């Protein structure tokens, strides 16, 4: 089996799939935010109210396993949680589990 660093070569097929997944989820999240901001005069406050919990609960700064159950349930609302899980598994372990 051929490796590049610690990632098997046959798993490199997942990189474009992860990129497409990131693009699709970011586009859908941006569309949702734009729909909400369309009806608001002060979009920056709404952006901070929606974006900061996403960064907190998605597992970017703190692993999801450290959260209580109610916070883990909230984390599954945000698309970034799922994309991070796939990309981390691919980068750290070389496969998607």
Short mmCIF file of N, CA and C in Angstrom, two decimals:
data_model
loop_
_atom_site.label_atom_id
_atom_site.label_comp_id
_atom_site.label_asym_id
_atom_site.label_seq_id
_atom_site.Cartn_x
_atom_site.Cartn_y
_atom_site.Cartn_z
N UNK A 1 0.84 -1.17 0.00
CA UNK A 1 0.00 0.00 0.00
C UNK A 1 0.89 1.24 0.00
N UNK A 2 0.62 2.17 -0.89
CA UNK A 2 1.41 3.40 -0.99
C UNK A 2 0.84 4.47 -0.08
N UNK A 3 1.73 5.22 0.55
CA UNK A 3 1.32 6.27 1.48
C UNK A 3 1.94 7.59 1.06
N UNK A 4 1.21 8.65 1.31
CA UNK A 4 1.75 10.01 1.23
C UNK A 4 1.69 10.54 2.64
N UNK A 5 2.83 10.63 3.30
CA UNK A 5 2.82 10.96 4.72
C UNK A 5 2.19 9.81 5.47
N UNK A 6 1.07 10.05 6.11
CA UNK A 6 0.38 8.98 6.82
C UNK A 6 -0.97 8.65 6.19
N UNK A 7 -1.27 9.26 5.03
CA UNK A 7 -2.55 9.04 4.36
C UNK A 7 -2.35 8.10 3.18
N UNK A 8 -3.08 6.99 3.13
CA UNK A 8 -2.98 6.11 1.96
C UNK A 8 -3.44 6.83 0.69
N UNK A 9 -2.81 6.50 -0.42
CA UNK A 9 -3.10 7.18 -1.69
C UNK A 9 -4.56 6.99 -2.11
N UNK A 10 -5.14 5.82 -1.88
CA UNK A 10 -6.51 5.61 -2.32
C UNK A 10 -7.50 6.49 -1.55
N UNK A 11 -7.10 7.02 -0.40
CA UNK A 11 -7.97 7.93 0.34
C UNK A 11 -7.90 9.36 -0.17
N UNK A 12 -7.00 9.64 -1.09
CA UNK A 12 -6.92 10.99 -1.65
C UNK A 12 -8.14 11.33 -2.49
N UNK A 13 -8.92 10.33 -2.86
CA UNK A 13 -10.16 10.56 -3.59
C UNK A 13 -11.14 11.34 -2.72
N UNK A 14 -11.03 11.19 -1.41
CA UNK A 14 -11.96 11.86 -0.50
C UNK A 14 -11.72 13.36 -0.40
N UNK A 15 -10.53 13.84 -0.74
CA UNK A 15 -10.26 15.27 -0.63
C UNK A 15 -11.19 16.12 -1.49
N UNK A 16 -11.38 15.81 -2.78
CA UNK A 16 -12.35 16.61 -3.55
C UNK A 16 -13.77 16.46 -3.02
N UNK A 17 -14.11 15.29 -2.52
CA UNK A 17 -15.45 15.09 -1.96
C UNK A 17 -15.63 15.96 -0.73
N UNK A 18 -14.62 16.03 0.14
CA UNK A 18 -14.69 16.89 1.31
C UNK A 18 -14.79 18.36 0.91
N UNK A 19 -14.04 18.74 -0.11
CA UNK A 19 -14.10 20.13 -0.57
C UNK A 19 -15.49 20.47 -1.09
N UNK A 20 -16.07 19.57 -1.86
CA UNK A 20 -17.43 19.81 -2.38
C UNK A 20 -18.42 19.86 -1.22
N UNK A 21 -18.25 19.01 -0.22
CA UNK A 21 -19.12 19.03 0.95
C UNK A 21 -19.01 20.36 1.70
N UNK A 22 -17.80 20.87 1.84
CA UNK A 22 -17.59 22.15 2.50
C UNK A 22 -18.25 23.28 1.71
N UNK A 23 -18.08 23.28 0.41
CA UNK A 23 -18.65 24.33 -0.43
C UNK A 23 -20.18 24.30 -0.37
N UNK A 24 -20.76 23.12 -0.45
CA UNK A 24 -22.23 23.01 -0.41
C UNK A 24 -22.78 23.45 0.93
N UNK A 25 -22.17 22.99 2.03
CA UNK A 25 -22.69 23.37 3.35
C UNK A 25 -22.49 24.86 3.61
N UNK A 26 -21.37 25.44 3.18
CA UNK A 26 -21.15 26.87 3.37
C UNK A 26 -22.13 27.69 2.53
N UNK A 27 -22.44 27.22 1.33
CA UNK A 27 -23.40 27.91 0.48
C UNK A 27 -24.80 27.87 1.08
N UNK A 28 -25.20 26.73 1.59
CA UNK A 28 -26.52 26.62 2.21
C UNK A 28 -26.61 27.46 3.48
N UNK A 29 -25.57 27.45 4.30
CA UNK A 29 -25.55 28.26 5.51
C UNK A 29 -25.58 29.74 5.15
N UNK A 30 -24.81 30.14 4.15
CA UNK A 30 -24.81 31.54 3.71
C UNK A 30 -26.16 31.95 3.16
N UNK A 31 -26.82 31.06 2.43
CA UNK A 31 -28.16 31.36 1.92
C UNK A 31 -29.15 31.55 3.05
N UNK A 32 -29.05 30.71 4.08
CA UNK A 32 -29.93 30.87 5.23
C UNK A 32 -29.69 32.21 5.93
N UNK A 33 -28.43 32.55 6.13
CA UNK A 33 -28.12 33.83 6.78
C UNK A 33 -28.57 35.01 5.93
N UNK A 34 -28.38 34.94 4.63
CA UNK A 34 -28.82 36.03 3.75
C UNK A 34 -30.33 36.18 3.77
N UNK A 35 -31.05 35.08 3.86
CA UNK A 35 -32.50 35.15 3.94
C UNK A 35 -32.93 35.84 5.24
N UNK A 36 -32.27 35.53 6.33
CA UNK A 36 -32.58 36.17 7.61
C UNK A 36 -32.20 37.65 7.58
N UNK A 37 -31.03 37.95 7.02
CA UNK A 37 -30.54 39.33 7.01
C UNK A 37 -31.31 40.22 6.05
N UNK A 38 -32.00 39.65 5.11
CA UNK A 38 -32.76 40.42 4.14
C UNK A 38 -33.85 41.24 4.83
N UNK A 39 -34.37 40.72 5.91
CA UNK A 39 -35.46 41.39 6.62
C UNK A 39 -34.98 42.15 7.85
N UNK A 40 -33.70 42.34 7.99
CA UNK A 40 -33.16 43.03 9.16
C UNK A 40 -32.35 44.24 8.74
N UNK A 41 -32.46 45.29 9.50
CA UNK A 41 -31.67 46.50 9.22
C UNK A 41 -30.26 46.39 9.79
N UNK A 42 -30.13 45.70 10.89
CA UNK A 42 -28.83 45.60 11.54
C UNK A 42 -28.33 44.15 11.42
N UNK A 43 -27.79 43.83 10.28
CA UNK A 43 -27.38 42.46 9.99
C UNK A 43 -26.14 42.05 10.79
N UNK A 44 -25.30 42.99 11.17
CA UNK A 44 -24.07 42.61 11.88
C UNK A 44 -24.37 42.03 13.26
N UNK A 45 -25.37 42.54 13.94
CA UNK A 45 -25.73 41.99 15.25
C UNK A 45 -26.30 40.58 15.09
N UNK A 46 -27.17 40.41 14.10
CA UNK A 46 -27.72 39.07 13.85
C UNK A 46 -26.64 38.08 13.45
N UNK A 47 -25.67 38.55 12.66
CA UNK A 47 -24.58 37.67 12.25
C UNK A 47 -23.80 37.19 13.46
N UNK A 48 -23.52 38.08 14.40
CA UNK A 48 -22.77 37.69 15.59
C UNK A 48 -23.58 36.74 16.47
N UNK A 49 -24.90 36.96 16.52
CA UNK A 49 -25.76 36.10 17.34
C UNK A 49 -25.80 34.69 16.76
N UNK A 50 -25.75 34.56 15.44
CA UNK A 50 -25.85 33.25 14.80
C UNK A 50 -24.47 32.61 14.60
N UNK A 51 -23.47 33.41 14.26
CA UNK A 51 -22.16 32.86 13.92
C UNK A 51 -21.35 32.42 15.14
N UNK A 52 -21.39 33.19 16.21
CA UNK A 52 -20.60 32.82 17.39
C UNK A 52 -21.02 31.49 18.01
N UNK A 53 -22.33 31.20 18.16
CA UNK A 53 -22.68 29.87 18.65
C UNK A 53 -22.23 28.75 17.70
N UNK A 54 -22.23 29.02 16.40
CA UNK A 54 -21.77 28.00 15.46
C UNK A 54 -20.30 27.69 15.71
N UNK A 55 -19.50 28.72 15.91
CA UNK A 55 -18.07 28.49 16.15
C UNK A 55 -17.84 27.80 17.50
N UNK A 56 -18.67 28.09 18.49
CA UNK A 56 -18.53 27.47 19.80
C UNK A 56 -18.99 26.02 19.79
N UNK A 57 -20.18 25.77 19.25
CA UNK A 57 -20.79 24.45 19.35
C UNK A 57 -20.39 23.48 18.24
N UNK A 58 -19.70 23.93 17.20
CA UNK A 58 -19.38 23.02 16.11
C UNK A 58 -18.13 22.18 16.36
N UNK A 59 -17.39 22.49 17.39
CA UNK A 59 -16.19 21.72 17.69
C UNK A 59 -14.93 22.31 17.09
N UNK A 60 -14.98 23.56 16.67
CA UNK A 60 -13.78 24.20 16.12
C UNK A 60 -12.77 24.45 17.24
N UNK A 61 -13.24 24.95 18.36
CA UNK A 61 -12.34 25.31 19.47
C UNK A 61 -12.29 24.26 20.57
N UNK A 62 -13.42 23.60 20.81
CA UNK A 62 -13.54 22.63 21.90
C UNK A 62 -14.06 21.32 21.31
N UNK A 63 -13.47 20.19 21.62
CA UNK A 63 -13.99 18.91 21.10
C UNK A 63 -15.42 18.66 21.57
N UNK A 64 -16.22 18.08 20.70
CA UNK A 64 -17.63 17.83 21.01
C UNK A 64 -17.81 16.85 22.17
N UNK A 65 -16.85 15.99 22.37
CA UNK A 65 -16.97 15.01 23.46
C UNK A 65 -16.93 15.65 24.84
N UNK A 66 -16.41 16.86 24.94
CA UNK A 66 -16.35 17.56 26.22
C UNK A 66 -17.64 18.29 26.56
N UNK A 67 -18.53 18.42 25.58
CA UNK A 67 -19.79 19.13 25.81
C UNK A 67 -20.79 18.24 26.53
N UNK A 68 -21.69 18.85 27.31
CA UNK A 68 -22.81 18.07 27.85
C UNK A 68 -23.76 17.65 26.73
N UNK A 69 -24.68 16.78 27.04
CA UNK A 69 -25.59 16.23 26.02
C UNK A 69 -26.38 17.32 25.33
N UNK A 70 -26.90 18.31 26.06
CA UNK A 70 -27.72 19.35 25.44
C UNK A 70 -26.90 20.17 24.45
N UNK A 71 -25.61 20.40 24.74
CA UNK A 71 -24.76 21.15 23.82
C UNK A 71 -24.41 20.31 22.59
N UNK A 72 -24.27 19.00 22.76
CA UNK A 72 -24.02 18.14 21.62
C UNK A 72 -25.21 18.11 20.68
N UNK A 73 -26.42 18.17 21.24
CA UNK A 73 -27.62 18.22 20.40
C UNK A 73 -27.65 19.51 19.60
N UNK A 74 -27.30 20.63 20.24
CA UNK A 74 -27.25 21.92 19.54
C UNK A 74 -26.20 21.88 18.44
N UNK A 75 -25.09 21.21 18.68
CA UNK A 75 -24.00 21.20 17.70
C UNK A 75 -24.39 20.52 16.40
N UNK A 76 -25.34 19.59 16.43
CA UNK A 76 -25.73 18.90 15.21
C UNK A 76 -26.60 19.76 14.30
N UNK A 77 -27.02 20.92 14.77
CA UNK A 77 -27.78 21.85 13.92
C UNK A 77 -26.87 22.49 12.88
N UNK A 78 -25.64 22.75 13.25
CA UNK A 78 -24.73 23.51 12.40
C UNK A 78 -24.00 22.60 11.42
N UNK A 79 -23.93 23.00 10.15
CA UNK A 79 -23.27 22.14 9.14
C UNK A 79 -21.76 22.02 9.36
N UNK A 80 -21.16 23.00 10.00
CA UNK A 80 -19.72 22.96 10.22
C UNK A 80 -19.31 21.77 11.09
N UNK A 81 -20.18 21.34 11.98
CA UNK A 81 -19.90 20.18 12.85
C UNK A 81 -19.65 18.94 12.01
N UNK A 82 -20.50 18.70 11.05
CA UNK A 82 -20.39 17.49 10.24
C UNK A 82 -19.20 17.55 9.29
N UNK A 83 -18.95 18.71 8.72
CA UNK A 83 -17.80 18.86 7.82
C UNK A 83 -16.51 18.68 8.59
N UNK A 84 -16.41 19.24 9.78
CA UNK A 84 -15.20 19.08 10.58
C UNK A 84 -14.95 17.63 10.95
N UNK A 85 -16.01 16.91 11.27
CA UNK A 85 -15.85 15.50 11.62
C UNK A 85 -15.28 14.70 10.44
N UNK A 86 -15.78 14.95 9.25
CA UNK A 86 -15.30 14.22 8.07
C UNK A 86 -13.86 14.60 7.75
N UNK A 87 -13.55 15.89 7.76
CA UNK A 87 -12.20 16.34 7.41
C UNK A 87 -11.19 15.88 8.46
N UNK A 88 -11.55 15.93 9.74
CA UNK A 88 -10.62 15.46 10.78
C UNK A 88 -10.34 13.97 10.66
N UNK A 89 -11.38 13.18 10.42
CA UNK A 89 -11.15 11.75 10.25
C UNK A 89 -10.25 11.48 9.07
N UNK A 90 -10.46 12.20 7.99
CA UNK A 90 -9.63 12.00 6.80
C UNK A 90 -8.19 12.41 7.04
N UNK A 91 -7.99 13.55 7.66
CA UNK A 91 -6.63 14.06 7.87
C UNK A 91 -5.88 13.28 8.95
N UNK A 92 -6.55 12.92 10.03
CA UNK A 92 -5.86 12.28 11.15
C UNK A 92 -5.73 10.77 10.99
N UNK A 93 -6.78 10.13 10.48
CA UNK A 93 -6.80 8.68 10.44
C UNK A 93 -6.72 8.11 9.04
N UNK A 94 -6.90 8.93 8.03
CA UNK A 94 -6.79 8.47 6.66
C UNK A 94 -8.02 7.80 6.12
N UNK A 95 -9.13 7.82 6.85
CA UNK A 95 -10.37 7.26 6.35
C UNK A 95 -11.54 8.01 6.96
N UNK A 96 -12.71 7.78 6.40
CA UNK A 96 -13.93 8.41 6.90
C UNK A 96 -14.71 7.35 7.64
N UNK A 97 -14.88 7.55 8.93
CA UNK A 97 -15.61 6.55 9.72
C UNK A 97 -16.98 7.06 10.11
#
